[in-house]
CSV table of C-alpha atoms in Angstrom, one decimal:
chain,number,residue,atom,x,y,z
K,1,UNK,CA,-26.2,-60.4,-9.9
K,2,UNK,CA,-26.1,-58.7,-6.5
K,3,UNK,CA,-29.5,-57.1,-6.0
K,4,UNK,CA,-31.6,-54.9,-3.8
K,5,UNK,CA,-29.9,-52.9,-1.1
K,6,UNK,CA,-26.3,-54.0,-1.5
K,7,UNK,CA,-25.1,-50.9,-3.4
K,8,UNK,CA,-26.4,-48.5,-0.8
K,9,UNK,CA,-25.3,-50.5,2.3
K,10,UNK,CA,-22.3,-52.8,1.6
K,11,UNK,CA,-18.9,-52.3,3.1
K,12,UNK,CA,-15.7,-51.5,1.1
K,13,UNK,CA,-14.6,-55.1,0.6
K,14,UNK,CA,-17.8,-56.7,-0.6
K,15,UNK,CA,-18.1,-57.3,-4.3
K,16,UNK,CA,-21.1,-56.5,-6.4
K,17,UNK,CA,-22.1,-56.1,-10.1
K,18,UNK,CA,-21.8,-52.8,-11.9
K,19,UNK,CA,-22.5,-51.5,-15.4
K,20,UNK,CA,-20.4,-48.9,-17.3
K,21,UNK,CA,-22.3,-47.1,-20.1
K,22,UNK,CA,-20.3,-45.9,-23.1
K,23,UNK,CA,-20.6,-44.8,-26.7
K,24,UNK,CA,-21.1,-47.1,-29.6
K,25,UNK,CA,-17.7,-48.4,-30.8
K,26,UNK,CA,-15.8,-47.7,-27.6
K,27,UNK,CA,-16.8,-50.9,-25.7
K,28,UNK,CA,-13.5,-52.7,-26.2
K,29,UNK,CA,-11.5,-49.6,-25.1
K,30,UNK,CA,-13.7,-49.5,-21.9
K,31,UNK,CA,-12.9,-53.2,-21.3
K,32,UNK,CA,-9.2,-52.4,-21.3
K,33,UNK,CA,-9.7,-49.5,-19.0
K,34,UNK,CA,-11.7,-51.6,-16.5
K,35,UNK,CA,-8.9,-54.2,-16.5
K,36,UNK,CA,-6.4,-51.5,-15.6
K,37,UNK,CA,-8.4,-50.4,-12.5
K,38,UNK,CA,-8.7,-54.0,-11.3
K,39,UNK,CA,-12.4,-54.8,-12.2
K,40,UNK,CA,-13.2,-58.5,-12.5
K,41,UNK,CA,-15.8,-60.7,-14.4
K,42,UNK,CA,-15.8,-58.1,-17.2
K,43,UNK,CA,-18.6,-58.8,-19.8
K,44,UNK,CA,-19.0,-56.4,-22.8
K,45,UNK,CA,-22.4,-55.6,-24.2
K,46,UNK,CA,-23.8,-53.0,-26.6
K,47,UNK,CA,-22.8,-49.5,-25.4
K,48,UNK,CA,-22.1,-50.9,-22.0
K,49,UNK,CA,-19.7,-53.2,-20.1
K,50,UNK,CA,-20.8,-55.2,-17.0
K,51,UNK,CA,-18.1,-55.9,-14.4
K,52,UNK,CA,-17.6,-56.8,-10.7
K,53,UNK,CA,-15.8,-54.9,-8.0
K,54,UNK,CA,-16.0,-53.3,-4.6
K,55,UNK,CA,-16.8,-49.8,-3.4
K,56,UNK,CA,-13.2,-48.9,-4.2
K,57,UNK,CA,-13.7,-50.1,-7.8
K,58,UNK,CA,-16.9,-48.1,-8.1
K,59,UNK,CA,-15.1,-44.9,-7.0
K,60,UNK,CA,-12.2,-45.6,-9.3
K,61,UNK,CA,-14.5,-46.3,-12.2
K,62,UNK,CA,-16.0,-42.9,-11.8
K,63,UNK,CA,-12.7,-41.1,-11.3
K,64,UNK,CA,-10.4,-42.9,-13.7
K,65,UNK,CA,-12.3,-44.2,-16.7
K,66,UNK,CA,-12.0,-42.0,-19.8
K,67,UNK,CA,-14.4,-43.9,-22.0
K,68,UNK,CA,-17.3,-44.4,-19.5
K,69,UNK,CA,-20.4,-42.2,-19.6
K,70,UNK,CA,-22.0,-43.4,-16.4
K,71,UNK,CA,-21.6,-46.1,-13.8
K,72,UNK,CA,-24.7,-47.9,-12.7
K,73,UNK,CA,-25.3,-50.5,-9.9
K,74,UNK,CA,-28.2,-52.9,-10.8
K,75,UNK,CA,-30.8,-53.3,-8.1
K,76,UNK,CA,-33.4,-55.5,-9.7
K,77,UNK,CA,-34.3,-57.2,-13.0
K,78,UNK,CA,-37.7,-58.4,-14.0
K,79,UNK,CA,-40.0,-58.8,-17.0
K,80,UNK,CA,-43.0,-56.6,-17.8
K,81,UNK,CA,-45.4,-56.2,-20.7
K,82,UNK,CA,-46.7,-52.7,-19.9
K,83,UNK,CA,-46.0,-49.7,-17.7
K,84,UNK,CA,-48.6,-50.8,-15.1
K,85,UNK,CA,-46.7,-54.1,-14.6
K,86,UNK,CA,-43.6,-52.0,-14.0
K,87,UNK,CA,-45.5,-49.9,-11.5
K,88,UNK,CA,-46.8,-53.0,-9.7
K,89,UNK,CA,-43.4,-54.7,-9.4
K,90,UNK,CA,-41.6,-51.6,-8.2
K,91,UNK,CA,-44.3,-50.7,-5.7
K,92,UNK,CA,-44.7,-54.3,-4.3
K,93,UNK,CA,-41.2,-55.9,-4.7
K,94,UNK,CA,-38.7,-53.2,-4.0
K,95,UNK,CA,-37.9,-51.9,-0.5
K,96,UNK,CA,-37.2,-48.3,-1.4
K,97,UNK,CA,-36.4,-47.4,2.3
K,98,UNK,CA,-33.1,-49.2,1.9
K,99,UNK,CA,-32.0,-46.5,-0.5
K,100,UNK,CA,-33.4,-43.2,0.7
K,101,UNK,CA,-36.0,-41.5,2.9
K,102,UNK,CA,-39.1,-39.5,2.0
K,103,UNK,CA,-37.4,-36.3,3.0
K,104,UNK,CA,-34.8,-36.9,0.2
K,105,UNK,CA,-35.3,-36.0,-3.5
K,106,UNK,CA,-34.9,-38.4,-6.4
K,107,UNK,CA,-34.8,-38.5,-10.2
K,108,UNK,CA,-35.5,-41.3,-12.8
K,109,UNK,CA,-33.7,-41.7,-16.1
K,110,UNK,CA,-35.2,-44.1,-18.6
K,111,UNK,CA,-33.7,-45.8,-21.7
K,112,UNK,CA,-36.0,-47.9,-23.8
K,113,UNK,CA,-35.1,-50.3,-26.6
K,114,UNK,CA,-38.4,-52.1,-27.1
K,115,UNK,CA,-41.4,-52.5,-29.4
K,116,UNK,CA,-43.6,-53.1,-26.4
K,117,UNK,CA,-42.7,-49.9,-24.6
K,118,UNK,CA,-42.9,-47.0,-27.0
K,119,UNK,CA,-43.1,-44.0,-24.6
K,120,UNK,CA,-40.0,-43.7,-22.3
K,121,UNK,CA,-41.4,-40.6,-20.6
K,122,UNK,CA,-44.6,-42.4,-19.6
K,123,UNK,CA,-42.5,-45.3,-18.2
K,124,UNK,CA,-40.5,-42.7,-16.2
K,125,UNK,CA,-43.8,-41.3,-14.8
K,126,UNK,CA,-45.0,-44.7,-13.7
K,127,UNK,CA,-41.7,-45.4,-12.0
K,128,UNK,CA,-41.9,-42.1,-10.2
K,129,UNK,CA,-45.5,-42.9,-9.2
K,130,UNK,CA,-44.5,-46.3,-7.8
K,131,UNK,CA,-41.7,-44.7,-5.6
K,132,UNK,CA,-43.8,-41.8,-4.4
K,133,UNK,CA,-46.9,-44.0,-3.7
K,134,UNK,CA,-44.7,-46.5,-1.8
K,135,UNK,CA,-43.5,-43.8,0.6
K,136,UNK,CA,-47.0,-42.2,0.8
K,137,UNK,CA,-48.5,-45.5,2.0
K,138,UNK,CA,-45.6,-46.6,4.2
K,139,UNK,CA,-44.5,-43.3,5.6
K,140,UNK,CA,-47.4,-41.0,4.9
K,141,UNK,CA,-45.0,-38.7,3.0
K,142,UNK,CA,-44.1,-38.5,-0.6
K,143,UNK,CA,-40.5,-37.7,-1.7
K,144,UNK,CA,-40.1,-35.0,-4.2
K,145,UNK,CA,-38.7,-35.3,-7.7
K,146,UNK,CA,-35.7,-33.1,-8.5
K,147,UNK,CA,-34.5,-32.7,-12.1
K,148,UNK,CA,-31.5,-30.6,-11.3
K,149,UNK,CA,-29.9,-31.8,-8.1
K,150,UNK,CA,-31.5,-35.0,-6.7
K,151,UNK,CA,-30.2,-36.8,-3.7
K,152,UNK,CA,-30.6,-40.2,-5.5
K,153,UNK,CA,-30.7,-41.1,-9.2
K,154,UNK,CA,-32.4,-44.2,-10.5
K,155,UNK,CA,-31.9,-45.6,-14.0
K,156,UNK,CA,-34.5,-47.8,-15.8
K,157,UNK,CA,-33.3,-49.7,-18.8
K,158,UNK,CA,-35.8,-51.7,-20.9
K,159,UNK,CA,-34.7,-54.1,-23.6
K,160,UNK,CA,-37.8,-55.7,-25.2
K,161,UNK,CA,-39.7,-56.8,-22.1
K,162,UNK,CA,-36.7,-57.1,-19.8
K,163,UNK,CA,-36.5,-54.3,-17.2
K,164,UNK,CA,-33.4,-53.4,-15.3
K,165,UNK,CA,-33.5,-51.0,-12.3
K,166,UNK,CA,-30.2,-49.5,-11.3
K,167,UNK,CA,-28.7,-46.9,-9.0
K,168,UNK,CA,-26.8,-44.2,-10.9
K,169,UNK,CA,-23.5,-43.8,-9.2
K,170,UNK,CA,-22.3,-40.9,-11.4
K,171,UNK,CA,-25.1,-38.3,-11.5
K,172,UNK,CA,-24.2,-36.0,-14.4
K,173,UNK,CA,-22.7,-37.9,-17.4
K,174,UNK,CA,-19.0,-38.5,-16.9
K,175,UNK,CA,-18.2,-36.8,-20.2
K,176,UNK,CA,-18.8,-33.6,-18.3
K,177,UNK,CA,-15.3,-33.5,-16.8
K,178,UNK,CA,-15.6,-30.1,-15.2
K,179,UNK,CA,-12.9,-28.3,-17.1
K,180,UNK,CA,-15.0,-26.8,-19.9
K,181,UNK,CA,-15.7,-23.1,-19.3
K,182,UNK,CA,-16.7,-22.3,-22.9
K,183,UNK,CA,-17.4,-24.2,-26.1
K,184,UNK,CA,-17.7,-23.6,-29.8
K,185,UNK,CA,-20.8,-24.4,-31.8
K,186,UNK,CA,-20.3,-28.1,-32.1
K,187,UNK,CA,-17.7,-29.4,-29.6
K,188,UNK,CA,-16.9,-33.1,-29.6
K,189,UNK,CA,-18.0,-35.2,-26.7
K,190,UNK,CA,-15.1,-35.6,-24.2
K,191,UNK,CA,-15.6,-39.4,-23.9
K,192,UNK,CA,-15.6,-39.7,-27.7
K,193,UNK,CA,-12.5,-37.6,-27.9
K,194,UNK,CA,-10.7,-39.8,-25.3
K,195,UNK,CA,-11.8,-42.9,-27.1
K,196,UNK,CA,-10.5,-41.7,-30.5
K,197,UNK,CA,-7.1,-40.9,-28.9
K,198,UNK,CA,-6.9,-44.3,-27.2
K,199,UNK,CA,-7.9,-45.9,-30.5
K,200,UNK,CA,-5.1,-44.0,-32.2
K,201,UNK,CA,-2.6,-45.4,-29.6
K,202,UNK,CA,-1.9,-42.1,-27.9
K,203,UNK,CA,0.0,-42.4,-24.7
K,204,UNK,CA,2.1,-39.2,-24.9
K,205,UNK,CA,4.9,-40.8,-26.9
K,206,UNK,CA,5.3,-38.0,-29.4
K,207,UNK,CA,4.2,-34.5,-30.3
K,208,UNK,CA,0.5,-34.0,-30.9
K,209,UNK,CA,-1.4,-31.5,-33.0
K,210,UNK,CA,-5.1,-30.6,-33.6
K,211,UNK,CA,-5.1,-28.0,-36.4
K,212,UNK,CA,-8.8,-27.3,-36.0
K,213,UNK,CA,-9.0,-27.5,-32.2
K,214,UNK,CA,-12.2,-25.5,-31.6
K,215,UNK,CA,-12.6,-25.2,-27.8
K,216,UNK,CA,-9.7,-27.6,-27.2
K,217,UNK,CA,-11.3,-31.0,-26.2
K,218,UNK,CA,-8.8,-33.1,-28.1
K,219,UNK,CA,-5.9,-31.0,-26.7
K,220,UNK,CA,-7.0,-31.4,-23.1
K,221,UNK,CA,-7.9,-35.1,-23.3
K,222,UNK,CA,-4.5,-35.7,-25.0
K,223,UNK,CA,-2.8,-33.9,-22.2
K,224,UNK,CA,-4.7,-35.8,-19.5
K,225,UNK,CA,-3.8,-39.1,-21.0
K,226,UNK,CA,-0.1,-38.1,-21.6
K,227,UNK,CA,0.3,-36.9,-18.0
K,228,UNK,CA,-1.8,-39.7,-16.5
K,229,UNK,CA,-4.2,-37.2,-14.9
K,230,UNK,CA,-7.6,-38.8,-14.0
K,231,UNK,CA,-10.5,-37.3,-16.0
K,232,UNK,CA,-12.8,-37.2,-12.9
K,233,UNK,CA,-10.4,-35.0,-10.9
K,234,UNK,CA,-12.2,-31.8,-11.9
K,235,UNK,CA,-15.8,-32.9,-11.1
K,236,UNK,CA,-17.5,-31.1,-8.3
K,237,UNK,CA,-19.4,-34.2,-7.1
K,238,UNK,CA,-20.5,-37.7,-8.0
K,239,UNK,CA,-23.9,-39.1,-7.1
K,240,UNK,CA,-22.5,-41.8,-4.9
K,241,UNK,CA,-21.3,-39.1,-2.5
K,242,UNK,CA,-24.9,-38.8,-1.3
K,243,UNK,CA,-25.4,-42.6,-0.7
K,244,UNK,CA,-25.8,-43.7,2.9
K,245,UNK,CA,-22.7,-45.9,2.7
K,246,UNK,CA,-20.4,-43.2,1.2
K,247,UNK,CA,-16.9,-43.8,2.6
K,248,UNK,CA,-15.2,-40.4,2.5
K,249,UNK,CA,-11.8,-41.8,3.6
K,250,UNK,CA,-11.9,-44.4,0.9
K,251,UNK,CA,-12.9,-41.9,-1.7
K,252,UNK,CA,-10.0,-39.6,-0.6
K,253,UNK,CA,-7.6,-42.5,-1.0
K,254,UNK,CA,-8.9,-43.2,-4.5
K,255,UNK,CA,-8.7,-39.5,-5.5
K,256,UNK,CA,-5.0,-39.4,-4.4
K,257,UNK,CA,-4.1,-42.8,-5.8
K,258,UNK,CA,-2.3,-41.6,-9.0
K,259,UNK,CA,1.0,-40.0,-10.0
K,260,UNK,CA,1.4,-37.5,-12.8
K,261,UNK,CA,3.6,-38.9,-15.5
K,262,UNK,CA,6.4,-37.0,-17.1
K,263,UNK,CA,5.4,-35.8,-20.6
K,264,UNK,CA,8.5,-34.8,-22.6
K,265,UNK,CA,6.7,-33.7,-25.8
K,266,UNK,CA,4.4,-30.9,-26.7
K,267,UNK,CA,0.7,-30.6,-27.6
K,268,UNK,CA,-0.2,-28.0,-30.3
K,269,UNK,CA,-3.6,-26.6,-31.1
K,270,UNK,CA,-4.6,-24.1,-33.8
K,271,UNK,CA,-7.8,-22.8,-35.3
K,272,UNK,CA,-8.7,-20.1,-37.9
K,273,UNK,CA,-11.2,-18.6,-35.4
K,274,UNK,CA,-9.5,-16.3,-32.7
K,275,UNK,CA,-12.6,-16.8,-30.4
K,276,UNK,CA,-12.1,-20.6,-30.5
K,277,UNK,CA,-8.5,-20.2,-29.5
K,278,UNK,CA,-9.5,-17.9,-26.6
K,279,UNK,CA,-12.0,-20.6,-25.5
K,280,UNK,CA,-9.3,-23.3,-25.8
K,281,UNK,CA,-6.9,-21.2,-23.7
K,282,UNK,CA,-9.5,-20.8,-20.9
K,283,UNK,CA,-10.4,-24.5,-20.9
K,284,UNK,CA,-6.8,-25.6,-21.0
K,285,UNK,CA,-6.0,-23.4,-18.1
K,286,UNK,CA,-9.0,-24.7,-16.1
K,287,UNK,CA,-7.8,-28.3,-16.7
K,288,UNK,CA,-4.3,-27.3,-15.4
K,289,UNK,CA,-2.5,-28.5,-18.5
K,290,UNK,CA,-1.4,-25.2,-20.0
K,291,UNK,CA,2.3,-26.1,-19.5
K,292,UNK,CA,1.8,-28.9,-22.1
K,293,UNK,CA,-0.2,-26.9,-24.7
K,294,UNK,CA,0.8,-24.3,-27.3
K,295,UNK,CA,-2.0,-22.5,-29.1
K,296,UNK,CA,-2.1,-20.3,-32.2
K,297,UNK,CA,-4.6,-18.7,-34.6
K,298,UNK,CA,-3.9,-20.4,-37.9
K,299,UNK,CA,-5.7,-21.9,-40.9
K,300,UNK,CA,-5.0,-25.5,-42.0
K,301,UNK,CA,-3.5,-24.3,-45.3
K,302,UNK,CA,-1.0,-22.0,-43.5
K,303,UNK,CA,1.0,-24.9,-42.2
K,304,UNK,CA,4.4,-25.3,-43.9
K,305,UNK,CA,7.7,-27.1,-43.2
K,306,UNK,CA,8.7,-24.3,-40.8
K,307,UNK,CA,5.5,-24.6,-38.7
K,308,UNK,CA,5.6,-28.4,-38.6
K,309,UNK,CA,6.3,-29.1,-34.9
K,310,UNK,CA,8.4,-32.2,-35.4
K,311,UNK,CA,9.4,-34.9,-38.0
K,312,UNK,CA,7.0,-37.4,-36.5
K,313,UNK,CA,3.9,-37.0,-34.4
K,314,UNK,CA,0.2,-37.6,-34.1
K,315,UNK,CA,-2.5,-35.4,-35.6
K,316,UNK,CA,-6.1,-35.8,-34.6
K,317,UNK,CA,-8.9,-33.5,-35.6
K,318,UNK,CA,-12.7,-33.0,-35.9
K,319,UNK,CA,-13.1,-30.7,-38.9
K,320,UNK,CA,-16.4,-28.9,-39.5
K,321,UNK,CA,-19.2,-31.1,-40.9
K,322,UNK,CA,-21.7,-30.5,-43.7
K,323,UNK,CA,-24.3,-29.2,-41.3
K,324,UNK,CA,-22.1,-26.1,-40.9
K,325,UNK,CA,-20.7,-25.6,-44.4
K,326,UNK,CA,-22.0,-25.2,-47.9
K,327,UNK,CA,-21.1,-28.2,-50.2
K,328,UNK,CA,-18.6,-26.2,-52.2
K,329,UNK,CA,-16.9,-24.8,-49.1
K,330,UNK,CA,-16.9,-28.3,-47.5
K,331,UNK,CA,-15.1,-29.8,-50.5
K,332,UNK,CA,-12.5,-27.0,-50.6
K,333,UNK,CA,-11.8,-27.3,-46.9
K,334,UNK,CA,-11.3,-31.1,-47.0
K,335,UNK,CA,-9.1,-30.7,-50.1
K,336,UNK,CA,-6.9,-28.3,-48.1
K,337,UNK,CA,-6.8,-30.8,-45.2
K,338,UNK,CA,-5.6,-33.6,-47.6
K,339,UNK,CA,-3.0,-31.4,-49.3
K,340,UNK,CA,-1.6,-30.2,-46.0
K,341,UNK,CA,-1.4,-33.7,-44.6
K,342,UNK,CA,0.4,-35.1,-47.7
K,343,UNK,CA,2.8,-32.3,-48.3
K,344,UNK,CA,3.6,-31.0,-44.8
K,345,UNK,CA,3.0,-33.8,-42.4
K,346,UNK,CA,4.9,-36.7,-44.0
K,347,UNK,CA,6.2,-39.0,-41.2
K,348,UNK,CA,3.1,-38.4,-39.0
K,349,UNK,CA,-0.1,-40.4,-38.4
K,350,UNK,CA,-3.4,-38.5,-38.8
K,351,UNK,CA,-6.8,-39.5,-37.4
K,352,UNK,CA,-9.9,-37.6,-38.6
K,353,UNK,CA,-13.6,-38.0,-37.6
K,354,UNK,CA,-16.3,-36.6,-39.8
K,355,UNK,CA,-19.9,-37.1,-40.7
K,356,UNK,CA,-19.1,-36.2,-44.3
K,357,UNK,CA,-18.3,-39.8,-45.1
K,358,UNK,CA,-18.3,-39.6,-48.8
K,359,UNK,CA,-17.7,-36.1,-50.1
K,360,UNK,CA,-15.5,-35.0,-47.2
K,361,UNK,CA,-13.2,-38.0,-47.0
K,362,UNK,CA,-13.1,-38.3,-50.8
K,363,UNK,CA,-11.9,-34.7,-51.0
K,364,UNK,CA,-9.0,-35.5,-48.6
K,365,UNK,CA,-7.8,-37.9,-51.3
K,366,UNK,CA,-5.6,-40.1,-49.1
K,367,UNK,CA,-5.7,-43.9,-48.5
K,368,UNK,CA,-6.6,-44.8,-45.0
K,369,UNK,CA,-5.4,-47.8,-42.9
K,370,UNK,CA,-8.2,-47.6,-40.3
K,371,UNK,CA,-12.0,-47.0,-40.7
K,372,UNK,CA,-14.8,-47.4,-38.2
K,373,UNK,CA,-18.3,-46.0,-37.5
K,374,UNK,CA,-18.7,-43.8,-34.5
K,375,UNK,CA,-21.5,-41.4,-33.3
K,376,UNK,CA,-20.9,-37.8,-32.4
K,377,UNK,CA,-24.2,-37.1,-30.7
K,378,UNK,CA,-26.9,-38.2,-33.1
K,379,UNK,CA,-24.6,-37.9,-36.1
K,380,UNK,CA,-23.3,-41.0,-37.7
K,381,UNK,CA,-19.6,-40.4,-38.4
K,382,UNK,CA,-16.5,-42.3,-39.6
K,383,UNK,CA,-13.1,-42.3,-37.9
K,384,UNK,CA,-10.3,-42.8,-40.4
K,385,UNK,CA,-6.6,-43.2,-39.7
K,386,UNK,CA,-3.9,-42.2,-42.2
K,387,UNK,CA,-0.2,-43.0,-42.3
K,388,UNK,CA,1.4,-40.0,-44.0
K,389,UNK,CA,4.5,-40.3,-46.2
K,390,UNK,CA,6.3,-38.3,-49.0
K,391,UNK,CA,6.2,-39.5,-52.6
K,392,UNK,CA,4.3,-42.4,-54.1
K,393,UNK,CA,2.6,-45.0,-51.9
K,394,UNK,CA,4.2,-48.0,-53.8
K,395,UNK,CA,7.7,-46.5,-53.2
K,396,UNK,CA,6.9,-46.0,-49.6
K,397,UNK,CA,5.6,-49.5,-49.1
K,398,UNK,CA,8.7,-50.9,-50.9
K,399,UNK,CA,11.1,-48.9,-48.7
K,400,UNK,CA,9.2,-49.9,-45.5
K,401,UNK,CA,9.2,-53.6,-46.6
K,402,UNK,CA,12.9,-53.6,-47.1
K,403,UNK,CA,13.4,-52.3,-43.6
K,404,UNK,CA,11.0,-54.9,-42.2
K,405,UNK,CA,8.8,-52.0,-40.8
K,406,UNK,CA,5.8,-52.7,-43.1
K,407,UNK,CA,5.5,-56.3,-42.0
K,408,UNK,CA,5.7,-55.4,-38.3
K,409,UNK,CA,3.0,-52.8,-38.8
K,410,UNK,CA,0.9,-55.2,-40.7
K,411,UNK,CA,1.3,-57.9,-38.0
K,412,UNK,CA,0.4,-55.3,-35.3
K,413,UNK,CA,-2.8,-54.3,-37.2
K,414,UNK,CA,-3.7,-58.0,-37.7
K,415,UNK,CA,-3.4,-58.6,-34.0
K,416,UNK,CA,-5.5,-55.5,-33.3
K,417,UNK,CA,-8.1,-56.8,-35.8
K,418,UNK,CA,-8.1,-60.2,-34.2
K,419,UNK,CA,-8.5,-58.7,-30.7
K,420,UNK,CA,-11.5,-56.7,-31.8
K,421,UNK,CA,-13.0,-59.8,-33.4
K,422,UNK,CA,-12.5,-61.7,-30.1
K,423,UNK,CA,-14.2,-58.8,-28.3
K,424,UNK,CA,-17.2,-58.8,-30.6
K,425,UNK,CA,-17.6,-62.6,-30.1
K,426,UNK,CA,-17.5,-62.2,-26.3
K,427,UNK,CA,-20.0,-59.4,-26.5
K,428,UNK,CA,-22.4,-61.6,-28.5
K,429,UNK,CA,-22.0,-64.4,-26.0
K,430,UNK,CA,-22.8,-62.0,-23.1
K,431,UNK,CA,-25.9,-60.6,-24.8
K,432,UNK,CA,-27.3,-64.0,-25.5
K,433,UNK,CA,-27.1,-64.8,-21.8
K,434,UNK,CA,-29.1,-61.7,-20.9
């Protein structure tokens, strides 16, 4: 691992280790994205992926990655049994003047997975004390902590007794793209939305619909993917822009190193709430993708054959969960979803995420071909994929088999399953080495 000082002082061509944080279940998608931007030595872990690259790679990771929450640059790793040992190491072993000066402000973010360390806030206090005391004794001036807009962000990760100190290159979480003006009561995380779309194979190859679009997150992320627009394009700033080695010319090159792709289909969004559609319209406009998106106030049960956008397409939605609906209303809603999918959207693929894993999905009443656990905030959810067809399933399978389509789809899903198993094995191997 490249350690102390390199991230804040190295030139554009020198390689160093970075970590990309992500949500549970999206690690393999992040690996693929890192490969696309030219990262090397990619090693997946739990809710993170380690990789190697240059300053250009660091800038690209922040601007282009859709499934990353934060990009970190490790500075130091050490073992500690209590907060005082962390303080002693950080005070005595780290040259903080390589990163910032006492006139600068800083913040510390702490993540703890440990039975030894049970109070992450106290750990954060001791880290802040070590930094402040270092400058007080060396420079006779203590830097100030800033929660809202620090000059430098540090990240402490503790796994059991292993402590990792890292520079935060992103600042605000990367899921905060910068296009959201307004939001409904429970919007889906932008990183999670992008991950679901990538899992569904979305590349802009067909029409797209979210019939319960809320404030429009799926619509906007679908448009950004389809048109190849970087998700970080709308951000006001990244934390690395305040680093001493910030290369503005290189960053400008990275920000301009993309081409908008021609998107020949259409993205449709609807919701029963007029206020939600108004919010979607504002967010879509802020993201600059309004030419791709059609919006309408409409209930899920109002769709009929005349309102179906096309014969084939992709439908992705995040319907209301049980926390927002009475049990009887919940069952009725999910029954309407299932009925509409079966009778109106034959020929489409549908992907639904919900925390109502039993009663919600059971009420939909359709057989899924994909199922995985994801988390929307603190809520454990399931993502299910459905292949929609008219008539009986056995007749559909027979017809597809005669055409050879079913076998090709089955082979494709088997390859996907094998790739995910390979990914899990590589993740276990990396974690054992840590």
